[in-house]
Amino acid sequence: MTASEALARYERELATRDFARVAPLIAPEAVFWFSDGSHRGIDAIRQAFEETWSVLQNETYWLDDKQWLIDTPEAATCCYRFNWHAEVDGVWREGAGRGTTVLHRKAGAPWLIVHEHLSPDP
């Protein structure tokens, strides 16, 4: 599997809103930076996702404008735009922003996300 395929799988698994399906794609020591703060380790990342999912009902989330800055056999970094629309407190809302995902792979192992940074547009 390529880094691009791994990121596409991550995007598909996020759509399930089931962290048990997302977790195997994230390194245990990963650090995620979201607009609500920094989340270090799989337990903190799980909590951040599940809190967000509890607020965003009927969400659709997708990435576009992907730009691979580094793509080697052991490390890859992709910058992109993230987009979403969902129901929040009974009102349809939408948003977008900038994202960066860093993936790492040890010899013979699958790609794992070691860092993600999502922020609103400036």
Short mmCIF file of C-alpha atoms in Angstrom, two decimals:
data_model
loop_
_atom_site.label_atom_id
_atom_site.label_comp_id
_atom_site.label_asym_id
_atom_site.label_seq_id
_atom_site.Cartn_x
_atom_site.Cartn_y
_atom_site.Cartn_z
CA MET A 1 0.00 0.00 0.00
CA THR A 2 1.29 3.46 -0.87
CA ALA A 3 1.12 6.47 1.43
CA SER A 4 -1.59 7.92 -0.81
CA GLU A 5 -3.63 4.73 -0.48
CA ALA A 6 -3.13 4.77 3.30
CA LEU A 7 -4.43 8.34 3.51
CA ALA A 8 -7.41 7.43 1.33
CA ARG A 9 -8.17 4.49 3.64
CA TYR A 10 -7.96 6.82 6.66
CA GLU A 11 -10.43 9.17 4.99
CA ARG A 12 -12.83 6.25 4.32
CA GLU A 13 -12.55 4.93 7.88
CA LEU A 14 -13.19 8.40 9.32
CA ALA A 15 -16.50 8.36 7.46
CA THR A 16 -17.58 5.36 9.54
CA ARG A 17 -17.28 7.43 12.74
CA ASP A 18 -16.05 4.27 14.45
CA PHE A 19 -12.73 4.93 16.16
CA ALA A 20 -12.05 1.20 16.42
CA ARG A 21 -11.69 1.26 12.61
CA VAL A 22 -9.58 4.44 12.61
CA ALA A 23 -7.21 3.53 15.47
CA PRO A 24 -5.17 0.88 13.59
CA LEU A 25 -4.12 3.59 11.12
CA ILE A 26 -2.66 5.86 13.82
CA ALA A 27 0.66 5.33 15.61
CA PRO A 28 0.27 4.93 19.40
CA GLU A 29 2.62 7.89 19.99
CA ALA A 30 0.93 10.17 17.40
CA VAL A 31 0.30 13.86 18.05
CA PHE A 32 -2.75 15.53 16.54
CA TRP A 33 -3.22 19.31 16.57
CA PHE A 34 -6.78 20.53 16.16
CA SER A 35 -8.34 23.94 16.71
CA ASP A 36 -9.43 22.80 20.19
CA GLY A 37 -5.92 21.82 21.27
CA SER A 38 -3.16 19.23 21.07
CA HIS A 39 -3.85 15.54 21.55
CA ARG A 40 -0.95 13.20 22.28
CA GLY A 41 -1.38 9.43 22.16
CA ILE A 42 -4.17 7.23 20.91
CA ASP A 43 -6.43 7.69 23.96
CA ALA A 44 -6.38 11.49 23.73
CA ILE A 45 -6.89 11.33 19.96
CA ARG A 46 -9.84 8.96 20.42
CA GLN A 47 -11.41 11.35 22.92
CA ALA A 48 -11.00 14.31 20.53
CA PHE A 49 -12.61 12.44 17.64
CA GLU A 50 -15.48 11.08 19.71
CA GLU A 51 -16.24 14.50 21.21
CA THR A 52 -16.31 16.03 17.74
CA TRP A 53 -18.50 13.24 16.37
CA SER A 54 -20.97 13.72 19.22
CA VAL A 55 -21.51 17.33 18.13
CA LEU A 56 -21.53 16.81 14.35
CA GLN A 57 -24.51 14.68 13.33
CA ASN A 58 -24.95 13.30 9.79
CA GLU A 59 -21.49 14.56 8.94
CA THR A 60 -19.78 14.27 5.58
CA TYR A 61 -16.01 14.89 5.67
CA TRP A 62 -13.61 14.88 2.74
CA LEU A 63 -10.16 15.99 1.63
CA ASP A 64 -9.21 17.69 -1.61
CA ASP A 65 -6.33 19.62 -3.19
CA LYS A 66 -3.86 17.06 -1.84
CA GLN A 67 -0.18 17.97 -2.25
CA TRP A 68 2.43 15.36 -1.36
CA LEU A 69 5.47 17.23 -0.05
CA ILE A 70 7.48 14.12 0.86
CA ASP A 71 6.84 10.59 -0.36
CA THR A 72 9.64 8.14 0.38
CA PRO A 73 9.48 4.45 1.31
CA GLU A 74 9.59 5.36 5.03
CA ALA A 75 7.97 8.79 5.38
CA ALA A 76 5.30 10.84 3.63
CA THR A 77 3.69 14.21 4.24
CA CYS A 78 0.53 15.48 2.60
CA CYS A 79 -1.02 18.96 2.79
CA TYR A 80 -4.66 19.33 1.78
CA ARG A 81 -7.93 21.12 2.30
CA PHE A 82 -10.44 19.43 4.56
CA ASN A 83 -14.16 20.01 4.16
CA TRP A 84 -17.20 19.05 6.16
CA HIS A 85 -20.90 19.58 6.45
CA ALA A 86 -23.06 18.34 9.29
CA GLU A 87 -26.01 19.00 11.48
CA VAL A 88 -25.12 20.88 14.69
CA ASP A 89 -27.93 21.39 17.19
CA GLY A 90 -30.46 20.82 14.42
CA VAL A 91 -28.89 23.35 12.03
CA TRP A 92 -26.89 22.41 8.92
CA ARG A 93 -23.41 23.89 8.97
CA GLU A 94 -20.31 23.54 6.87
CA GLY A 95 -16.66 24.32 7.19
CA ALA A 96 -13.25 23.89 5.64
CA GLY A 97 -9.64 24.45 6.49
CA ARG A 98 -6.07 23.37 5.95
CA GLY A 99 -4.59 20.07 6.99
CA THR A 100 -1.28 18.24 7.10
CA THR A 101 -0.85 14.53 7.72
CA VAL A 102 2.53 12.90 8.33
CA LEU A 103 2.83 9.14 7.81
CA HIS A 104 5.66 6.81 8.75
CA ARG A 105 6.39 3.22 7.87
CA LYS A 106 8.97 0.89 9.34
CA ALA A 107 10.32 -1.85 7.09
CA GLY A 108 7.64 -4.44 6.42
CA ALA A 109 5.02 -2.60 8.49
CA PRO A 110 1.96 -0.66 7.30
CA TRP A 111 1.85 3.11 7.04
CA LEU A 112 0.80 4.82 10.29
CA ILE A 113 -0.19 8.42 10.88
CA VAL A 114 2.23 10.01 13.34
CA HIS A 115 0.96 13.59 13.11
CA GLU A 116 -2.07 15.47 11.89
CA HIS A 117 -2.62 19.20 12.02
CA LEU A 118 -6.00 20.71 11.10
CA SER A 119 -6.67 24.42 11.28
CA PRO A 120 -9.28 26.83 9.94
CA ASP A 121 -8.51 28.93 6.92
CA PRO A 122 -6.69 32.16 7.79
#
